[in-house]
Amino acid sequence: MRGPENVMHPHHILRVLFTADDIAGRVDALVGEIGRTCAAGSLVLVGILRGSFIFFADLVRGLFYHHLHPRIDFTLLQSYGSGTESSGTVEIERDISVDVRGTEVVLVDDILDTGRTLHFAVELMYAKGARSVKSCVLLDKPSRRVAPISADFVGFTVEDVFVVGYGLDYDSYYRELPYIAELTFTHPGAAGGQ
Ligand code: 5GP
Ligand code: MG
């Protein structure tokens, strides 16, 4: 296992938590759950960028085989800087453009941590007139929750460790890893304050 090459970083991959095969199996199961729960007619899948992009792509391709053909859109929400601690506020850097009035929205995010991002996104979709809003996250860190929210569809529950890979980054690195791994920081304090 390697991190980005030719660069010295104060962080590196500590261990793989979920292999590419583990992830593929779970994504298949989630696709099945979404397929059984959501109506085919007015479904809009909204990916919360950037961390969800690989998960989102795998989900929508899976939905095709369940005869679900959702409209898709993305929103870029940011609650983190380049470090690992949430700033506490959520900002819309890029809003959706699909009209979600009267539709069934499924929000897709990489990881549910404090819950601030997803809570904000759910409220935003209702404010835009969605009939129902569900959420699907690849990873859930329940021990870190601050906002009153849980996801409808969850891939894996993880402990309070900082994870990267399969779309999740640290400082924009590691998104390309086909697995999900725990990142470790060489210097105490390297994780915070960015
Ligand atoms: P929340 O608003 O729930 O605290 O944060 C959600 C966002 O924080 C996620 O969409 C993700 O971008 C980021 N985040 C939270 N925990 C982790 C983590 O362990 N690794 C990475 N790479 N991002 C995380
Ligand atoms: Mg995110």
mmCIF file of C-alpha atoms and ligand atoms in Angstrom:
data_model
loop_
_atom_site.group_PDB
_atom_site.id
_atom_site.type_symbol
_atom_site.label_atom_id
_atom_site.label_comp_id
_atom_site.label_asym_id
_atom_site.label_seq_id
_atom_site.Cartn_x
_atom_site.Cartn_y
_atom_site.Cartn_z
ATOM 1 C CA MET A 1 0.000 0.000 0.000
ATOM 2 C CA ARG A 2 1.374 3.335 -0.961
ATOM 3 C CA GLY A 3 0.432 6.926 -0.586
ATOM 4 C CA PRO A 4 1.079 9.560 -3.225
ATOM 5 C CA GLU A 5 4.522 8.998 -4.664
ATOM 6 C CA ASN A 6 7.479 11.346 -4.895
ATOM 7 C CA VAL A 7 6.094 13.572 -2.181
ATOM 8 C CA MET A 8 7.015 13.713 1.480
ATOM 9 C CA HIS A 9 3.922 13.798 3.656
ATOM 10 C CA PRO A 10 3.479 13.911 7.398
ATOM 11 C CA HIS A 11 0.807 11.232 6.984
ATOM 12 C CA HIS A 12 0.524 7.740 5.556
ATOM 13 C CA ILE A 13 -1.815 4.777 5.163
ATOM 14 C CA LEU A 14 -1.963 2.816 8.411
ATOM 15 C CA ARG A 15 -4.253 -0.081 7.445
ATOM 16 C CA VAL A 16 -6.912 -1.036 4.945
ATOM 17 C CA LEU A 17 -10.369 -1.127 6.514
ATOM 18 C CA PHE A 18 -12.423 -2.146 3.464
ATOM 19 C CA THR A 19 -11.027 -3.712 0.306
ATOM 20 C CA ALA A 20 -12.341 -2.994 -3.181
ATOM 21 C CA ASP A 21 -14.239 -6.306 -3.001
ATOM 22 C CA ASP A 22 -15.788 -5.450 0.381
ATOM 23 C CA ILE A 23 -16.944 -2.137 -1.053
ATOM 24 C CA ALA A 24 -18.352 -3.647 -4.258
ATOM 25 C CA GLY A 25 -20.386 -6.166 -2.235
ATOM 26 C CA ARG A 26 -21.804 -3.493 0.057
ATOM 27 C CA VAL A 27 -22.585 -1.128 -2.819
ATOM 28 C CA ASP A 28 -24.544 -3.928 -4.505
ATOM 29 C CA ALA A 29 -26.559 -4.475 -1.327
ATOM 30 C CA LEU A 30 -27.244 -0.742 -0.991
ATOM 31 C CA VAL A 31 -28.403 -0.561 -4.595
ATOM 32 C CA GLY A 32 -30.842 -3.382 -3.802
ATOM 33 C CA GLU A 33 -32.148 -1.541 -0.721
ATOM 34 C CA ILE A 34 -32.602 1.696 -2.625
ATOM 35 C CA GLY A 35 -34.260 -0.191 -5.471
ATOM 36 C CA ARG A 36 -36.779 -1.773 -3.105
ATOM 37 C CA THR A 37 -37.484 1.423 -1.159
ATOM 38 C CA CYS A 38 -37.599 4.181 -3.743
ATOM 39 C CA ALA A 39 -40.240 4.794 -6.399
ATOM 40 C CA ALA A 40 -38.991 4.698 -9.961
ATOM 41 C CA GLY A 41 -40.938 7.723 -11.193
ATOM 42 C CA SER A 42 -39.641 10.891 -9.600
ATOM 43 C CA LEU A 43 -36.297 9.870 -8.174
ATOM 44 C CA VAL A 44 -33.451 12.398 -8.068
ATOM 45 C CA LEU A 45 -30.053 11.297 -6.792
ATOM 46 C CA VAL A 46 -27.972 14.175 -5.464
ATOM 47 C CA GLY A 47 -24.280 13.559 -4.838
ATOM 48 C CA ILE A 48 -22.541 15.698 -2.250
ATOM 49 C CA LEU A 49 -19.164 16.546 -3.718
ATOM 50 C CA ARG A 50 -16.418 15.945 -3.655
ATOM 51 C CA GLY A 51 -15.987 12.847 -1.523
ATOM 52 C CA SER A 52 -18.964 10.916 -2.904
ATOM 53 C CA PHE A 53 -18.007 10.930 -6.578
ATOM 54 C CA ILE A 54 -16.778 7.334 -6.893
ATOM 55 C CA PHE A 55 -19.460 5.901 -4.597
ATOM 56 C CA PHE A 56 -22.098 7.865 -6.491
ATOM 57 C CA ALA A 57 -20.926 6.562 -9.875
ATOM 58 C CA ASP A 58 -21.001 2.960 -8.652
ATOM 59 C CA LEU A 59 -24.474 3.436 -7.143
ATOM 60 C CA VAL A 60 -26.105 4.940 -10.230
ATOM 61 C CA ARG A 61 -24.680 2.238 -12.501
ATOM 62 C CA GLY A 62 -26.056 -0.374 -10.106
ATOM 63 C CA LEU A 63 -29.499 1.247 -10.105
ATOM 64 C CA PHE A 64 -29.721 0.718 -13.857
ATOM 65 C CA TYR A 65 -29.882 -3.031 -13.253
ATOM 66 C CA HIS A 66 -32.787 -2.453 -10.850
ATOM 67 C CA HIS A 67 -34.607 -0.528 -13.581
ATOM 68 C CA LEU A 68 -34.208 2.741 -11.755
ATOM 69 C CA HIS A 69 -33.314 5.654 -13.977
ATOM 70 C CA PRO A 70 -33.000 8.615 -11.638
ATOM 71 C CA ARG A 71 -32.160 12.121 -12.665
ATOM 72 C CA ILE A 72 -28.816 12.993 -11.138
ATOM 73 C CA ASP A 73 -27.244 16.168 -9.900
ATOM 74 C CA PHE A 74 -24.477 17.291 -7.577
ATOM 75 C CA THR A 75 -23.976 19.846 -4.902
ATOM 76 C CA LEU A 76 -20.624 20.934 -3.569
ATOM 77 C CA LEU A 77 -20.902 21.469 0.156
ATOM 78 C CA GLN A 78 -18.018 22.208 2.389
ATOM 79 C CA SER A 79 -17.755 21.801 6.119
ATOM 80 C CA TYR A 80 -14.073 20.905 6.172
ATOM 81 C CA GLY A 81 -11.004 22.889 5.200
ATOM 82 C CA SER A 82 -7.978 20.901 4.115
ATOM 83 C CA GLY A 83 -7.583 19.401 7.582
ATOM 84 C CA THR A 84 -9.635 16.777 9.350
ATOM 85 C CA GLU A 85 -11.750 18.846 11.708
ATOM 86 C CA SER A 86 -15.147 20.210 10.743
ATOM 87 C CA SER A 87 -15.380 23.988 10.863
ATOM 88 C CA GLY A 88 -18.941 23.709 12.135
ATOM 89 C CA THR A 89 -20.588 25.668 9.345
ATOM 90 C CA VAL A 90 -21.707 24.329 5.986
ATOM 91 C CA GLU A 91 -21.378 26.376 2.827
ATOM 92 C CA ILE A 92 -22.903 25.782 -0.597
ATOM 93 C CA GLU A 93 -20.109 26.142 -3.114
ATOM 94 C CA ARG A 94 -22.212 24.734 -5.940
ATOM 95 C CA ASP A 95 -25.976 24.306 -5.775
ATOM 96 C CA ILE A 96 -28.079 21.737 -7.665
ATOM 97 C CA SER A 97 -29.766 22.812 -10.876
ATOM 98 C CA VAL A 98 -32.388 20.047 -11.239
ATOM 99 C CA ASP A 99 -35.829 21.160 -10.050
ATOM 100 C CA VAL A 100 -36.595 18.831 -7.144
ATOM 101 C CA ARG A 101 -40.120 20.106 -6.390
ATOM 102 C CA GLY A 102 -42.427 17.141 -5.757
ATOM 103 C CA THR A 103 -39.646 14.589 -6.246
ATOM 104 C CA GLU A 104 -38.149 11.858 -4.126
ATOM 105 C CA VAL A 105 -34.561 12.899 -3.412
ATOM 106 C CA VAL A 106 -31.817 10.546 -2.291
ATOM 107 C CA LEU A 107 -28.763 12.421 -1.046
ATOM 108 C CA VAL A 108 -25.497 10.534 -1.420
ATOM 109 C CA ASP A 109 -22.480 11.348 0.703
ATOM 110 C CA ASP A 110 -19.187 9.642 1.415
ATOM 111 C CA ILE A 111 -19.256 9.746 5.203
ATOM 112 C CA LEU A 112 -21.615 10.815 7.939
ATOM 113 C CA ASP A 113 -19.446 12.284 10.662
ATOM 114 C CA THR A 114 -20.789 15.108 12.825
ATOM 115 C CA GLY A 115 -23.861 15.061 10.587
ATOM 116 C CA ARG A 116 -23.777 18.802 9.952
ATOM 117 C CA THR A 117 -23.334 18.453 6.182
ATOM 118 C CA LEU A 118 -26.105 15.910 5.658
ATOM 119 C CA HIS A 119 -28.488 17.663 8.045
ATOM 120 C CA PHE A 120 -27.949 20.883 6.114
ATOM 121 C CA ALA A 121 -28.441 19.098 2.776
ATOM 122 C CA VAL A 122 -31.676 17.400 3.866
ATOM 123 C CA GLU A 123 -33.131 20.734 5.022
ATOM 124 C CA LEU A 124 -31.999 22.346 1.773
ATOM 125 C CA MET A 125 -33.794 19.729 -0.362
ATOM 126 C CA TYR A 126 -37.020 20.127 1.637
ATOM 127 C CA ALA A 127 -36.718 23.909 1.330
ATOM 128 C CA LYS A 128 -36.492 23.443 -2.432
ATOM 129 C CA GLY A 129 -39.797 21.528 -2.364
ATOM 130 C CA ALA A 130 -38.751 17.853 -2.430
ATOM 131 C CA ARG A 131 -41.614 15.527 -1.477
ATOM 132 C CA SER A 132 -39.323 13.169 0.404
ATOM 133 C CA VAL A 133 -35.623 13.213 1.189
ATOM 134 C CA LYS A 134 -33.628 10.105 2.025
ATOM 135 C CA SER A 135 -29.900 9.755 2.494
ATOM 136 C CA CYS A 136 -27.319 7.170 1.578
ATOM 137 C CA VAL A 137 -23.790 7.230 2.965
ATOM 138 C CA LEU A 138 -20.955 4.847 2.350
ATOM 139 C CA LEU A 139 -19.557 5.273 5.859
ATOM 140 C CA ASP A 140 -21.079 6.218 9.176
ATOM 141 C CA LYS A 141 -19.147 7.393 12.247
ATOM 142 C CA PRO A 142 -21.949 7.506 14.817
ATOM 143 C CA SER A 143 -19.624 8.323 17.711
ATOM 144 C CA ARG A 144 -18.933 11.758 16.223
ATOM 145 C CA ARG A 145 -22.526 12.865 15.699
ATOM 146 C CA VAL A 146 -23.476 16.422 16.632
ATOM 147 C CA ALA A 147 -26.489 17.093 14.386
ATOM 148 C CA PRO A 148 -29.741 15.141 14.903
ATOM 149 C CA ILE A 149 -29.556 12.887 11.851
ATOM 150 C CA SER A 150 -29.072 9.292 10.787
ATOM 151 C CA ALA A 151 -28.828 7.979 7.229
ATOM 152 C CA ASP A 152 -31.473 5.755 5.611
ATOM 153 C CA PHE A 153 -28.895 3.632 3.789
ATOM 154 C CA VAL A 154 -25.447 2.976 5.299
ATOM 155 C CA GLY A 155 -22.555 1.057 3.749
ATOM 156 C CA PHE A 156 -20.277 0.511 6.730
ATOM 157 C CA THR A 157 -20.069 1.806 10.275
ATOM 158 C CA VAL A 158 -16.575 2.913 11.304
ATOM 159 C CA GLU A 159 -14.944 3.958 14.536
ATOM 160 C CA ASP A 160 -13.546 7.403 15.079
ATOM 161 C CA VAL A 161 -10.548 7.180 12.762
ATOM 162 C CA PHE A 162 -9.693 9.355 9.767
ATOM 163 C CA VAL A 163 -10.275 7.432 6.561
ATOM 164 C CA VAL A 164 -9.259 8.019 2.953
ATOM 165 C CA GLY A 165 -9.730 6.301 -0.389
ATOM 166 C CA TYR A 166 -12.613 5.443 -2.730
ATOM 167 C CA GLY A 167 -13.256 9.165 -3.157
ATOM 168 C CA LEU A 168 -12.358 10.339 0.345
ATOM 169 C CA ASP A 169 -9.359 12.603 0.602
ATOM 170 C CA TYR A 170 -6.884 14.176 2.886
ATOM 171 C CA ASP A 171 -5.883 17.556 1.475
ATOM 172 C CA SER A 172 -7.085 16.342 -1.964
ATOM 173 C CA TYR A 173 -4.794 13.291 -1.911
ATOM 174 C CA TYR A 174 -5.740 9.599 -1.721
ATOM 175 C CA ARG A 175 -9.122 9.839 -3.524
ATOM 176 C CA GLU A 176 -7.973 7.374 -6.182
ATOM 177 C CA LEU A 177 -7.306 4.492 -3.790
ATOM 178 C CA PRO A 178 -9.661 1.591 -4.681
ATOM 179 C CA TYR A 179 -9.948 0.683 -0.986
ATOM 180 C CA ILE A 180 -10.792 2.571 2.205
ATOM 181 C CA ALA A 181 -7.939 2.953 4.627
ATOM 182 C CA GLU A 182 -7.099 4.590 7.906
ATOM 183 C CA LEU A 183 -4.698 7.487 7.650
ATOM 184 C CA THR A 184 -2.174 8.139 10.342
ATOM 185 C CA PHE A 185 -0.364 11.352 11.097
ATOM 186 C CA THR A 186 3.332 11.301 11.831
ATOM 187 C CA HIS A 187 3.353 14.481 13.877
ATOM 188 C CA PRO A 188 0.810 15.016 16.628
ATOM 189 C CA GLY A 189 -1.347 17.961 15.618
ATOM 190 C CA ALA A 190 -0.755 17.509 11.880
ATOM 191 C CA ALA A 191 -4.415 16.570 11.511
ATOM 192 C CA GLY A 192 -5.956 19.719 12.857
ATOM 193 C CA GLY A 193 -6.302 23.372 12.167
ATOM 194 C CA GLN A 194 -6.133 23.529 8.385
HETATM 195 P P1 5GP B 1 -19.920 16.122 8.779
HETATM 196 O O1 5GP B 1 -20.612 17.373 8.323
HETATM 197 O O2 5GP B 1 -20.831 14.929 8.905
HETATM 198 O O3 5GP B 1 -19.091 16.341 10.015
HETATM 199 O O4 5GP B 1 -18.817 15.848 7.731
HETATM 200 C C1 5GP B 1 -19.075 15.219 6.603
HETATM 201 C C2 5GP B 1 -17.907 15.434 5.675
HETATM 202 O O5 5GP B 1 -16.666 15.527 6.369
HETATM 203 C C3 5GP B 1 -17.786 14.237 4.777
HETATM 204 O O6 5GP B 1 -18.593 14.381 3.638
HETATM 205 C C4 5GP B 1 -16.314 14.237 4.476
HETATM 206 O O7 5GP B 1 -16.075 15.087 3.384
HETATM 207 C C5 5GP B 1 -15.656 14.822 5.717
HETATM 208 N N1 5GP B 1 -15.158 13.762 6.594
HETATM 209 C C6 5GP B 1 -15.628 13.381 7.789
HETATM 210 N N2 5GP B 1 -14.923 12.367 8.302
HETATM 211 C C7 5GP B 1 -13.975 12.084 7.394
HETATM 212 C C8 5GP B 1 -12.926 11.099 7.328
HETATM 213 O O8 5GP B 1 -12.691 10.258 8.209
HETATM 214 N N3 5GP B 1 -12.161 11.129 6.213
HETATM 215 C C9 5GP B 1 -12.352 12.026 5.201
HETATM 216 N N4 5GP B 1 -11.538 11.951 4.163
HETATM 217 N N5 5GP B 1 -13.331 12.953 5.220
HETATM 218 C C10 5GP B 1 -14.126 12.971 6.306
HETATM 219 MG MG MG B 2 -17.957 15.211 1.848
#
